[in-house]
PDB file of C-alpha atoms and ligand atoms in Angstrom:
ATOM      1  CA  MET A  12       0.000   0.000   0.000  1.00 90.00           C
ATOM      2  CA  GLN A  13       2.862   2.381   0.822  1.00 95.00           C
ATOM      3  CA  GLU A  14       4.145   2.117  -2.778  1.00 97.00           C
ATOM      4  CA  ILE A  15       0.690   3.152  -4.064  1.00 98.00           C
ATOM      5  CA  ILE A  16       0.586   6.185  -1.772  1.00 98.00           C
ATOM      6  CA  GLN A  17       4.124   7.074  -2.879  1.00 98.00           C
ATOM      7  CA  ALA A  18       3.039   6.840  -6.547  1.00 98.00           C
ATOM      8  CA  ILE A  19       0.084   9.144  -5.795  1.00 98.00           C
ATOM      9  CA  SER A  20       2.390  11.694  -4.168  1.00 98.00           C
ATOM     10  CA  VAL A  21       4.707  11.675  -7.220  1.00 98.00           C
ATOM     11  CA  ALA A  22       1.714  12.047  -9.561  1.00 98.00           C
ATOM     12  CA  ALA A  23       0.371  14.901  -7.410  1.00 98.00           C
ATOM     13  CA  VAL A  24       3.556  16.955  -7.831  1.00 98.00           C
ATOM     14  CA  ARG A  25       3.419  16.404 -11.612  1.00 97.00           C
ATOM     15  CA  ILE A  26      -0.293  17.327 -11.777  1.00 97.00           C
ATOM     16  CA  LYS A  27       0.309  20.466  -9.699  1.00 97.00           C
ATOM     17  CA  LYS A  28       2.847  21.636 -12.312  1.00 95.00           C
ATOM     18  CA  ALA A  29       0.442  20.754 -15.143  1.00 95.00           C
ATOM     19  CA  ILE A  30      -2.328  22.792 -13.490  1.00 95.00           C
ATOM     20  CA  GLU A  31      -0.069  25.803 -13.031  1.00 94.00           C
ATOM     21  CA  PHE A  32       1.456  25.902 -16.493  1.00 87.00           C
ATOM     22  CA  SER A  33      -0.481  23.762 -19.007  1.00 80.00           C
ATOM     23  CA  ASP A  34      -3.278  24.578 -21.438  1.00 76.00           C
ATOM     24  CA  THR A  35      -6.645  24.645 -19.617  1.00 69.00           C
ATOM     25  CA  GLY A  36      -8.567  24.384 -22.893  1.00 77.00           C
ATOM     26  CA  TYR A  37     -11.137  21.739 -23.800  1.00 74.00           C
ATOM     27  CA  SER A  38     -10.294  18.658 -25.850  1.00 76.00           C
ATOM     28  CA  GLU A  39     -12.664  17.301 -28.500  1.00 79.00           C
ATOM     29  CA  HIS A  40     -13.457  14.272 -26.302  1.00 79.00           C
ATOM     30  CA  THR A  41     -16.122  13.484 -23.716  1.00 75.00           C
ATOM     31  CA  ASN A  42     -15.869  10.956 -20.891  1.00 77.00           C
ATOM     32  CA  LYS A  43     -18.306   8.098 -20.179  1.00 74.00           C
ATOM     33  CA  THR A  44     -20.561  10.367 -18.151  1.00 74.00           C
ATOM     34  CA  GLY A  45     -20.744  12.848 -20.993  1.00 73.00           C
ATOM     35  CA  ASP A  46     -18.483  15.572 -19.537  1.00 76.00           C
ATOM     36  CA  THR A  47     -16.373  17.334 -22.160  1.00 73.00           C
ATOM     37  CA  GLN A  48     -12.791  16.584 -21.177  1.00 75.00           C
ATOM     38  CA  LEU A  49     -10.286  19.319 -20.531  1.00 75.00           C
ATOM     39  CA  LYS A  50      -6.838  18.672 -21.943  1.00 87.00           C
ATOM     40  CA  LEU A  51      -5.780  18.765 -18.288  1.00 92.00           C
ATOM     41  CA  ASP A  52      -8.232  15.942 -17.419  1.00 92.00           C
ATOM     42  CA  ILE A  53      -6.571  13.734 -20.007  1.00 92.00           C
ATOM     43  CA  ALA A  54      -3.036  14.840 -19.059  1.00 93.00           C
ATOM     44  CA  SER A  55      -3.698  14.146 -15.343  1.00 96.00           C
ATOM     45  CA  ASP A  56      -5.167  10.745 -16.148  1.00 96.00           C
ATOM     46  CA  LEU A  57      -2.056   9.817 -18.157  1.00 95.00           C
ATOM     47  CA  ILE A  58       0.269  11.030 -15.369  1.00 97.00           C
ATOM     48  CA  ILE A  59      -1.502   8.850 -12.793  1.00 98.00           C
ATOM     49  CA  GLU A  60      -1.616   5.815 -15.082  1.00 97.00           C
ATOM     50  CA  GLU A  61       2.102   6.244 -15.812  1.00 97.00           C
ATOM     51  CA  GLU A  62       2.971   6.348 -12.090  1.00 98.00           C
ATOM     52  CA  PHE A  63       0.771   3.324 -11.303  1.00 98.00           C
ATOM     53  CA  SER A  64       2.353   1.401 -14.191  1.00 98.00           C
ATOM     54  CA  LYS A  65       5.551   1.384 -12.047  1.00 98.00           C
ATOM     55  CA  VAL A  66       3.738  -0.223  -9.066  1.00 98.00           C
ATOM     56  CA  PRO A  67       3.459  -4.043  -9.419  1.00 98.00           C
ATOM     57  CA  SER A  68       0.775  -4.325  -6.739  1.00 98.00           C
ATOM     58  CA  VAL A  69      -1.676  -2.294  -8.873  1.00 98.00           C
ATOM     59  CA  LYS A  70      -3.493  -4.858 -11.016  1.00 98.00           C
ATOM     60  CA  THR A  71      -6.168  -2.678 -12.652  1.00 98.00           C
ATOM     61  CA  VAL A  72      -6.974   1.005 -12.856  1.00 97.00           C
ATOM     62  CA  ILE A  73     -10.413   2.468 -13.432  1.00 96.00           C
ATOM     63  CA  SER A  74     -10.511   6.161 -14.203  1.00 96.00           C
ATOM     64  CA  GLU A  75     -13.388   8.590 -14.498  1.00 93.00           C
ATOM     65  CA  GLU A  76     -11.701   9.680 -17.728  1.00 89.00           C
ATOM     66  CA  LYS A  77     -11.566   6.140 -19.189  1.00 91.00           C
ATOM     67  CA  ASP A  78     -14.569   4.199 -20.495  1.00 89.00           C
ATOM     68  CA  GLU A  79     -13.243   0.814 -19.365  1.00 93.00           C
ATOM     69  CA  ALA A  80     -10.930  -0.658 -16.724  1.00 95.00           C
ATOM     70  CA  LYS A  81      -7.262  -1.028 -17.738  1.00 97.00           C
ATOM     71  CA  LEU A  82      -5.072  -3.968 -16.693  1.00 98.00           C
ATOM     72  CA  LEU A  83      -1.578  -2.858 -15.629  1.00 98.00           C
ATOM     73  CA  HIS A  84      -0.048  -5.867 -13.823  1.00 98.00           C
ATOM     74  CA  GLU A  85      -1.559  -9.360 -14.160  1.00 98.00           C
ATOM     75  CA  GLU A  86      -0.113 -10.421 -10.774  1.00 97.00           C
ATOM     76  CA  GLY A  87      -1.181  -7.260  -8.994  1.00 98.00           C
ATOM     77  CA  ARG A  88      -3.355  -7.321  -5.858  1.00 98.00           C
ATOM     78  CA  TYR A  89      -5.244  -4.016  -5.900  1.00 98.00           C
ATOM     79  CA  ILE A  90      -7.746  -2.215  -8.120  1.00 98.00           C
ATOM     80  CA  VAL A  91      -7.486   1.575  -8.041  1.00 98.00           C
ATOM     81  CA  GLY A  92     -10.485   3.691  -9.007  1.00 98.00           C
ATOM     82  CA  TYR A  93      -9.699   7.364  -9.411  1.00 98.00           C
ATOM     83  CA  ASP A  94     -10.906  10.729 -10.572  1.00 98.00           C
ATOM     84  CA  PRO A  95      -7.693  12.336 -11.830  1.00 97.00           C
ATOM     85  CA  LEU A  96      -8.803  15.978 -11.666  1.00 97.00           C
ATOM     86  CA  ASP A  97     -12.185  16.467 -10.034  1.00 97.00           C
ATOM     87  CA  GLY A  98     -13.771  19.879 -10.584  1.00 96.00           C
ATOM     88  CA  SER A  99     -11.267  20.702 -13.337  1.00 92.00           C
ATOM     89  CA  SER A 100     -13.652  23.268 -14.861  1.00 92.00           C
ATOM     90  CA  LEU A 101     -12.895  25.426 -11.775  1.00 95.00           C
ATOM     91  CA  ILE A 102      -9.249  25.860 -12.800  1.00 94.00           C
ATOM     92  CA  ASP A 103     -10.025  28.629 -15.268  1.00 91.00           C
ATOM     93  CA  VAL A 104     -11.498  30.660 -12.401  1.00 95.00           C
ATOM     94  CA  ASN A 105      -8.517  29.751 -10.212  1.00 95.00           C
ATOM     95  CA  LEU A 106     -10.407  27.751  -7.575  1.00 97.00           C
ATOM     96  CA  ALA A 107      -9.109  24.641  -5.802  1.00 98.00           C
ATOM     97  CA  VAL A 108      -9.505  21.212  -7.420  1.00 98.00           C
ATOM     98  CA  GLY A 109      -8.477  17.691  -6.472  1.00 98.00           C
ATOM     99  CA  SER A 110      -7.605  14.083  -7.308  1.00 98.00           C
ATOM    100  CA  ILE A 111      -9.513  11.242  -5.626  1.00 98.00           C
ATOM    101  CA  PHE A 112      -8.371   7.609  -5.255  1.00 98.00           C
ATOM    102  CA  GLY A 113     -10.129   4.488  -3.977  1.00 98.00           C
ATOM    103  CA  ILE A 114      -7.927   1.427  -3.443  1.00 98.00           C
ATOM    104  CA  TYR A 115     -10.004  -1.761  -3.672  1.00 98.00           C
ATOM    105  CA  GLU A 116      -9.334  -5.467  -3.229  1.00 97.00           C
ATOM    106  CA  ASN A 117     -11.371  -8.229  -4.992  1.00 94.00           C
ATOM    107  CA  GLY A 118     -14.083  -5.940  -6.308  1.00 95.00           C
ATOM    108  CA  MET A 119     -15.429  -2.420  -6.816  1.00 95.00           C
ATOM    109  CA  SER A 120     -18.165  -2.211  -4.205  1.00 96.00           C
ATOM    110  CA  GLY A 121     -18.060   0.011  -1.154  1.00 96.00           C
ATOM    111  CA  SER A 122     -17.205  -2.974   1.025  1.00 97.00           C
ATOM    112  CA  ASP A 123     -14.139  -3.772  -1.158  1.00 98.00           C
ATOM    113  CA  LEU A 124     -12.480  -0.449  -0.367  1.00 98.00           C
ATOM    114  CA  ILE A 125      -9.400  -0.766   1.871  1.00 98.00           C
ATOM    115  CA  CYS A 126      -7.825   2.684   1.575  1.00 98.00           C
ATOM    116  CA  ALA A 127      -8.792   6.111   0.229  1.00 98.00           C
ATOM    117  CA  VAL A 128      -6.575   9.039  -0.720  1.00 98.00           C
ATOM    118  CA  TYR A 129      -7.299  12.497  -2.029  1.00 99.00           C
ATOM    119  CA  VAL A 130      -5.126  15.450  -3.038  1.00 98.00           C
ATOM    120  CA  VAL A 131      -6.222  19.103  -2.906  1.00 98.00           C
ATOM    121  CA  TYR A 132      -4.535  21.533  -5.315  1.00 98.00           C
ATOM    122  CA  GLY A 133      -5.207  24.863  -3.610  1.00 98.00           C
ATOM    123  CA  PRO A 134      -3.022  27.687  -2.216  1.00 97.00           C
ATOM    124  CA  ARG A 135      -1.091  24.709  -0.832  1.00 98.00           C
ATOM    125  CA  VAL A 136      -1.051  21.104  -2.029  1.00 98.00           C
ATOM    126  CA  GLU A 137      -2.317  18.700   0.627  1.00 98.00           C
ATOM    127  CA  MET A 138      -2.907  14.970   0.628  1.00 98.00           C
ATOM    128  CA  VAL A 139      -5.217  13.037   2.956  1.00 99.00           C
ATOM    129  CA  VAL A 140      -4.762   9.292   3.465  1.00 98.00           C
ATOM    130  CA  ALA A 141      -7.530   7.230   5.098  1.00 98.00           C
ATOM    131  CA  TRP A 142      -6.514   3.745   6.216  1.00 96.00           C
ATOM    132  CA  SER A 143      -6.974   2.798   9.872  1.00 95.00           C
ATOM    133  CA  LYS A 144      -7.119   6.547  10.590  1.00 97.00           C
ATOM    134  CA  VAL A 145      -7.209   9.769   8.539  1.00 98.00           C
ATOM    135  CA  THR A 146      -3.911  11.631   8.161  1.00 98.00           C
ATOM    136  CA  LEU A 147      -3.235  15.048   6.605  1.00 98.00           C
ATOM    137  CA  TYR A 148       0.028  15.663   4.706  1.00 98.00           C
ATOM    138  CA  ARG A 149       1.269  18.904   3.122  1.00 98.00           C
ATOM    139  CA  LEU A 150       3.712  19.413   0.244  1.00 98.00           C
ATOM    140  CA  ASN A 151       6.848  21.222   1.434  1.00 98.00           C
ATOM    141  CA  GLU A 152       9.340  23.349  -0.459  1.00 96.00           C
ATOM    142  CA  SER A 153      11.456  20.287  -1.281  1.00 96.00           C
ATOM    143  CA  GLY A 154       8.516  18.586  -2.999  1.00 95.00           C
ATOM    144  CA  LYS A 155       7.919  16.108  -0.166  1.00 97.00           C
ATOM    145  CA  PHE A 156       4.609  15.471   1.621  1.00 98.00           C
ATOM    146  CA  ILE A 157       5.108  16.048   5.350  1.00 98.00           C
ATOM    147  CA  LYS A 158       2.706  14.674   7.969  1.00 98.00           C
ATOM    148  CA  ILE A 159       0.703  17.453   9.629  1.00 98.00           C
ATOM    149  CA  LYS A 160      -1.937  15.796  11.834  1.00 98.00           C
ATOM    150  CA  GLU A 161      -4.695  13.216  12.241  1.00 98.00           C
ATOM    151  CA  ILE A 162      -8.166  14.414  11.164  1.00 98.00           C
ATOM    152  CA  LYS A 163     -11.147  13.754  13.456  1.00 97.00           C
ATOM    153  CA  LEU A 164     -14.674  15.090  12.943  1.00 98.00           C
ATOM    154  CA  ASN A 165     -16.662  16.616  15.810  1.00 98.00           C
ATOM    155  CA  GLU A 166     -20.040  15.002  16.567  1.00 98.00           C
ATOM    156  CA  LYS A 167     -21.695  18.188  15.241  1.00 98.00           C
ATOM    157  CA  GLY A 168     -20.340  20.870  12.874  1.00 98.00           C
ATOM    158  CA  LYS A 169     -21.157  24.352  11.566  1.00 98.00           C
ATOM    159  CA  LEU A 170     -20.835  24.139   7.764  1.00 98.00           C
ATOM    160  CA  ASN A 171     -23.460  23.261   5.178  1.00 98.00           C
ATOM    161  CA  ALA A 172     -22.329  22.475   1.608  1.00 98.00           C
ATOM    162  CA  THR A 173     -25.425  22.203  -0.562  1.00 98.00           C
ATOM    163  CA  GLY A 174     -24.889  20.592  -3.958  1.00 98.00           C
ATOM    164  CA  ALA A 175     -27.010  20.353  -7.086  1.00 97.00           C
ATOM    165  CA  THR A 176     -29.356  22.862  -8.708  1.00 96.00           C
ATOM    166  CA  GLN A 177     -31.915  23.909  -6.085  1.00 97.00           C
ATOM    167  CA  LYS A 178     -34.660  23.964  -8.725  1.00 97.00           C
ATOM    168  CA  GLY A 179     -34.312  20.174  -8.881  1.00 98.00           C
ATOM    169  CA  TRP A 180     -34.408  19.468  -5.128  1.00 98.00           C
ATOM    170  CA  ALA A 181     -37.306  17.536  -3.600  1.00 98.00           C
ATOM    171  CA  ALA A 182     -39.440  19.690  -1.298  1.00 98.00           C
ATOM    172  CA  TYR A 183     -38.383  17.619   1.738  1.00 98.00           C
ATOM    173  CA  HIS A 184     -34.699  18.059   0.840  1.00 98.00           C
ATOM    174  CA  LYS A 185     -35.187  21.834   0.652  1.00 98.00           C
ATOM    175  CA  LYS A 186     -36.985  21.743   4.015  1.00 98.00           C
ATOM    176  CA  LEU A 187     -34.045  19.840   5.575  1.00 98.00           C
ATOM    177  CA  ILE A 188     -31.472  22.280   4.151  1.00 98.00           C
ATOM    178  CA  ASP A 189     -33.472  25.351   5.214  1.00 98.00           C
ATOM    179  CA  GLU A 190     -33.820  23.970   8.763  1.00 98.00           C
ATOM    180  CA  ILE A 191     -30.055  23.424   8.975  1.00 98.00           C
ATOM    181  CA  PHE A 192     -29.398  27.014   7.880  1.00 98.00           C
ATOM    182  CA  ALA A 193     -32.056  28.229  10.364  1.00 98.00           C
ATOM    183  CA  ASP A 194     -29.922  26.570  13.083  1.00 98.00           C
ATOM    184  CA  GLY A 195     -27.050  28.899  12.179  1.00 98.00           C
ATOM    185  CA  TYR A 196     -24.933  26.737   9.865  1.00 98.00           C
ATOM    186  CA  ARG A 197     -22.865  28.629   7.306  1.00 98.00           C
ATOM    187  CA  LEU A 198     -22.956  27.961   3.551  1.00 98.00           C
ATOM    188  CA  ARG A 199     -19.601  26.743   2.231  1.00 98.00           C
ATOM    189  CA  TYR A 200     -19.869  25.489  -1.375  1.00 98.00           C
ATOM    190  CA  SER A 201     -17.379  26.056  -4.211  1.00 98.00           C
ATOM    191  CA  GLY A 202     -18.630  23.409  -6.647  1.00 97.00           C
ATOM    192  CA  GLY A 203     -15.456  21.402  -6.130  1.00 98.00           C
ATOM    193  CA  MET A 204     -16.174  18.197  -4.221  1.00 98.00           C
ATOM    194  CA  VAL A 205     -12.593  17.802  -2.966  1.00 98.00           C
ATOM    195  CA  PRO A 206     -12.057  21.282  -1.440  1.00 98.00           C
ATOM    196  CA  ASP A 207     -15.669  21.400  -0.195  1.00 98.00           C
ATOM    197  CA  LEU A 208     -15.303  18.111   1.690  1.00 98.00           C
ATOM    198  CA  HIS A 209     -11.729  18.940   2.778  1.00 98.00           C
ATOM    199  CA  GLN A 210     -13.029  22.149   4.387  1.00 98.00           C
ATOM    200  CA  ILE A 211     -15.700  20.251   6.365  1.00 98.00           C
ATOM    201  CA  LEU A 212     -13.120  17.693   7.512  1.00 98.00           C
ATOM    202  CA  LEU A 213     -10.616  20.356   8.610  1.00 98.00           C
ATOM    203  CA  LYS A 214     -13.170  22.748  10.153  1.00 97.00           C
ATOM    204  CA  GLY A 215     -14.553  20.073  12.450  1.00 84.00           C
ATOM    205  CA  GLY A 216     -17.649  19.014  10.595  1.00 97.00           C
ATOM    206  CA  GLY A 217     -21.028  19.815   9.083  1.00 98.00           C
ATOM    207  CA  LEU A 218     -22.875  18.407   6.091  1.00 98.00           C
ATOM    208  CA  PHE A 219     -22.142  18.033   2.374  1.00 98.00           C
ATOM    209  CA  SER A 220     -25.136  16.959   0.293  1.00 98.00           C
ATOM    210  CA  TYR A 221     -25.532  16.050  -3.350  1.00 98.00           C
ATOM    211  CA  PRO A 222     -29.095  14.696  -3.502  1.00 98.00           C
ATOM    212  CA  SER A 223     -31.267  13.048  -6.100  1.00 98.00           C
ATOM    213  CA  THR A 224     -32.797  15.796  -8.270  1.00 98.00           C
ATOM    214  CA  THR A 225     -35.585  15.896 -10.852  1.00 97.00           C
ATOM    215  CA  ASP A 226     -32.988  16.000 -13.636  1.00 95.00           C
ATOM    216  CA  ALA A 227     -30.589  13.467 -12.047  1.00 96.00           C
ATOM    217  CA  LEU A 228     -32.509  10.912  -9.999  1.00 97.00           C
ATOM    218  CA  LYS A 229     -29.310   9.046  -9.044  1.00 97.00           C
ATOM    219  CA  GLY A 230     -27.423  12.271  -8.309  1.00 97.00           C
ATOM    220  CA  LYS A 231     -24.265  13.273 -10.165  1.00 97.00           C
ATOM    221  CA  LEU A 232     -21.291  12.048  -8.153  1.00 98.00           C
ATOM    222  CA  ARG A 233     -19.645   8.792  -9.231  1.00 97.00           C
ATOM    223  CA  MET A 234     -19.626   5.911  -6.754  1.00 98.00           C
ATOM    224  CA  VAL A 235     -16.307   4.223  -7.590  1.00 97.00           C
ATOM    225  CA  PHE A 236     -14.101   7.298  -8.133  1.00 97.00           C
ATOM    226  CA  GLU A 237     -15.650   9.931  -5.829  1.00 98.00           C
ATOM    227  CA  VAL A 238     -18.354   8.793  -3.416  1.00 98.00           C
ATOM    228  CA  PHE A 239     -16.911   5.523  -2.040  1.00 98.00           C
ATOM    229  CA  PRO A 240     -13.448   7.056  -1.324  1.00 98.00           C
ATOM    230  CA  PHE A 241     -14.912  10.033   0.533  1.00 99.00           C
ATOM    231  CA  ALA A 242     -17.388   7.824   2.388  1.00 98.00           C
ATOM    232  CA  PHE A 243     -14.383   5.811   3.612  1.00 98.00           C
ATOM    233  CA  VAL A 244     -12.593   9.020   4.677  1.00 98.00           C
ATOM    234  CA  PHE A 245     -15.593  10.393   6.556  1.00 98.00           C
ATOM    235  CA  GLU A 246     -16.291   7.146   8.407  1.00 98.00           C
ATOM    236  CA  LYS A 247     -12.623   6.722   9.403  1.00 98.00           C
ATOM    237  CA  ALA A 248     -12.641  10.365  10.590  1.00 98.00           C
ATOM    238  CA  GLY A 249     -15.549   9.517  12.944  1.00 98.00           C
ATOM    239  CA  GLY A 250     -18.417  10.803  10.796  1.00 98.00           C
ATOM    240  CA  GLY A 251     -20.815   9.187   8.331  1.00 98.00           C
ATOM    241  CA  ALA A 252     -21.756   8.865   4.666  1.00 98.00           C
ATOM    242  CA  ILE A 253     -25.190   7.814   3.377  1.00 98.00           C
ATOM    243  CA  ASP A 254     -27.348   7.939   0.266  1.00 98.00           C
ATOM    244  CA  GLY A 255     -30.224   9.298   2.339  1.00 98.00           C
ATOM    245  CA  LYS A 256     -31.216   5.923   3.755  1.00 97.00           C
ATOM    246  CA  ARG A 257     -28.248   3.509   3.595  1.00 98.00           C
ATOM    247  CA  ARG A 258     -24.534   3.589   4.342  1.00 98.00           C
ATOM    248  CA  ILE A 259     -22.695   4.488   1.151  1.00 98.00           C
ATOM    249  CA  LEU A 260     -20.142   1.722   1.785  1.00 98.00           C
ATOM    250  CA  GLU A 261     -22.910  -0.909   1.628  1.00 98.00           C
ATOM    251  CA  LEU A 262     -23.799   0.065  -1.949  1.00 98.00           C
ATOM    252  CA  LYS A 263     -22.856  -1.868  -5.080  1.00 97.00           C
ATOM    253  CA  PRO A 264     -22.447   0.032  -8.378  1.00 97.00           C
ATOM    254  CA  SER A 265     -24.436  -1.355 -11.320  1.00 97.00           C
ATOM    255  CA  HIS A 266     -21.629  -0.257 -13.687  1.00 95.00           C
ATOM    256  CA  LEU A 267     -18.191   1.393 -13.378  1.00 94.00           C
ATOM    257  CA  HIS A 268     -19.519   4.943 -13.858  1.00 95.00           C
ATOM    258  CA  ASP A 269     -22.616   4.554 -11.690  1.00 97.00           C
ATOM    259  CA  THR A 270     -23.676   7.507  -9.516  1.00 98.00           C
ATOM    260  CA  THR A 271     -25.580   7.868  -6.236  1.00 98.00           C
ATOM    261  CA  PRO A 272     -27.115  10.620  -4.148  1.00 98.00           C
ATOM    262  CA  CYS A 273     -24.713  11.225  -1.259  1.00 98.00           C
ATOM    263  CA  PHE A 274     -24.445  12.927   2.121  1.00 98.00           C
ATOM    264  CA  PHE A 275     -21.149  13.209   4.023  1.00 98.00           C
ATOM    265  CA  GLY A 276     -20.894  14.717   7.485  1.00 98.00           C
ATOM    266  CA  SER A 277     -20.640  14.654  11.239  1.00 98.00           C
ATOM    267  CA  ASN A 278     -22.854  12.129  13.013  1.00 98.00           C
ATOM    268  CA  GLU A 279     -25.395  14.723  14.200  1.00 98.00           C
ATOM    269  CA  GLU A 280     -26.009  15.991  10.676  1.00 98.00           C
ATOM    270  CA  ILE A 281     -26.169  12.492   9.190  1.00 98.00           C
ATOM    271  CA  LYS A 282     -28.845  11.626  11.748  1.00 98.00           C
ATOM    272  CA  ARG A 283     -30.869  14.684  10.647  1.00 98.00           C
ATOM    273  CA  VAL A 284     -30.741  13.495   7.040  1.00 98.00           C
ATOM    274  CA  LEU A 285     -31.765   9.932   7.981  1.00 98.00           C
ATOM    275  CA  ASN A 286     -34.692  11.229  10.068  1.00 98.00           C
ATOM    276  CA  GLU A 287     -36.004  13.480   7.286  1.00 98.00           C
ATOM    277  CA  TYR A 288     -35.448  11.009   4.444  1.00 98.00           C
ATOM    278  CA  ALA A 289     -37.061   8.161   6.417  1.00 97.00           C
ATOM    279  CA  LYS A 290     -40.394  10.015   6.054  1.00 97.00           C
ATOM    280  CA  HIS A 291     -40.291   9.837   2.205  1.00 93.00           C
TER     281      HIS A 291
HETATM  282  P1  P6P B  22     -23.063  21.137  -9.064  1.00 52.53           P
HETATM  283  C1  P6P B  22     -17.476  18.965 -10.218  1.00 52.53           C
HETATM  284  O1  P6P B  22     -17.959  19.048 -11.550  1.00 52.53           O
HETATM  285  C2  P6P B  22     -18.329  17.930  -9.507  1.00 52.53           C
HETATM  286  O2  P6P B  22     -18.235  16.691 -10.136  1.00 52.53           O
HETATM  287  C3  P6P B  22     -17.913  17.831  -8.048  1.00 52.53           C
HETATM  288  O3  P6P B  22     -16.574  18.154  -7.840  1.00 52.53           O
HETATM  289  C4  P6P B  22     -18.828  18.826  -7.355  1.00 52.53           C
HETATM  290  O4  P6P B  22     -19.121  18.482  -6.014  1.00 52.53           O
HETATM  291  C5  P6P B  22     -20.088  18.780  -8.227  1.00 52.53           C
HETATM  292  O5  P6P B  22     -19.682  18.361  -9.526  1.00 52.53           O
HETATM  293  C6  P6P B  22     -20.758  20.127  -8.319  1.00 52.53           C
HETATM  294  O6  P6P B  22     -21.962  19.941  -9.029  1.00 52.53           O
HETATM  295  O7  P6P B  22     -24.215  20.517  -9.821  1.00 52.53           O
HETATM  296  O8  P6P B  22     -23.412  21.462  -7.621  1.00 52.53           O
HETATM  297  O9  P6P B  22     -22.395  22.280  -9.755  1.00 52.53           O
END
């Protein structure tokens, strides 16, 4: 596992440079979920694949930017699902973006996940590794990731990150969100899943929601590359992750690019979601 985390840290330094100095224009390609790919999406995907190709324990990679799984090492033990540059459309307005990795063994369901890693490319580059616990690392001036601290969520937080177009929210979802704001929570939402969740983790907690909407009944966020890894992080940090009714990590994707409504947060906020959603 250490060699995989090392490969991610090398890829992160290369992607950081690509973000700072490469062309942020669109390619002529779209990914499996229909997003037009930025040249940077494709470049980041190739960087990560190249670094994993040097790690014998990585058997197969599955990328948000690839239609199918790709075999790297026949004798490898792990499957790595990743989103190479989540929120990449935010780069041209100079907002933080990230890379998300789920490391799986024997399958691609939530229960097959054994480690999750994400990298935030912001004013500083930080990496969070969730294994038995959740650890924050920061890139130093020598290009090395230095351990900063363990991340633990409070039982109750103060931030409310509300995803998806409000026009498409169910009335009961809007009621839940309005009640949370009425309790004094502050809106913190950039449209980048990685920095938005990183902020909740580092500021002690709250709720991030990306619900089912009238135009996307299964939500927008991808199970294998985005939702499962962050569900693993939030649970290891002492919080929770659900689809409104069930633990995210109990879900099984129907295909590699499957999506699910998702809620990540401190235990108090997750309970509020479960109570409201249980009525519908
Ligand atoms: P919306 C970025 O495109 C992304 O996939 C996630 O990073 C982010 O949480 C979400 O979409 C934002 O979607 O519909 O709220 O703009």
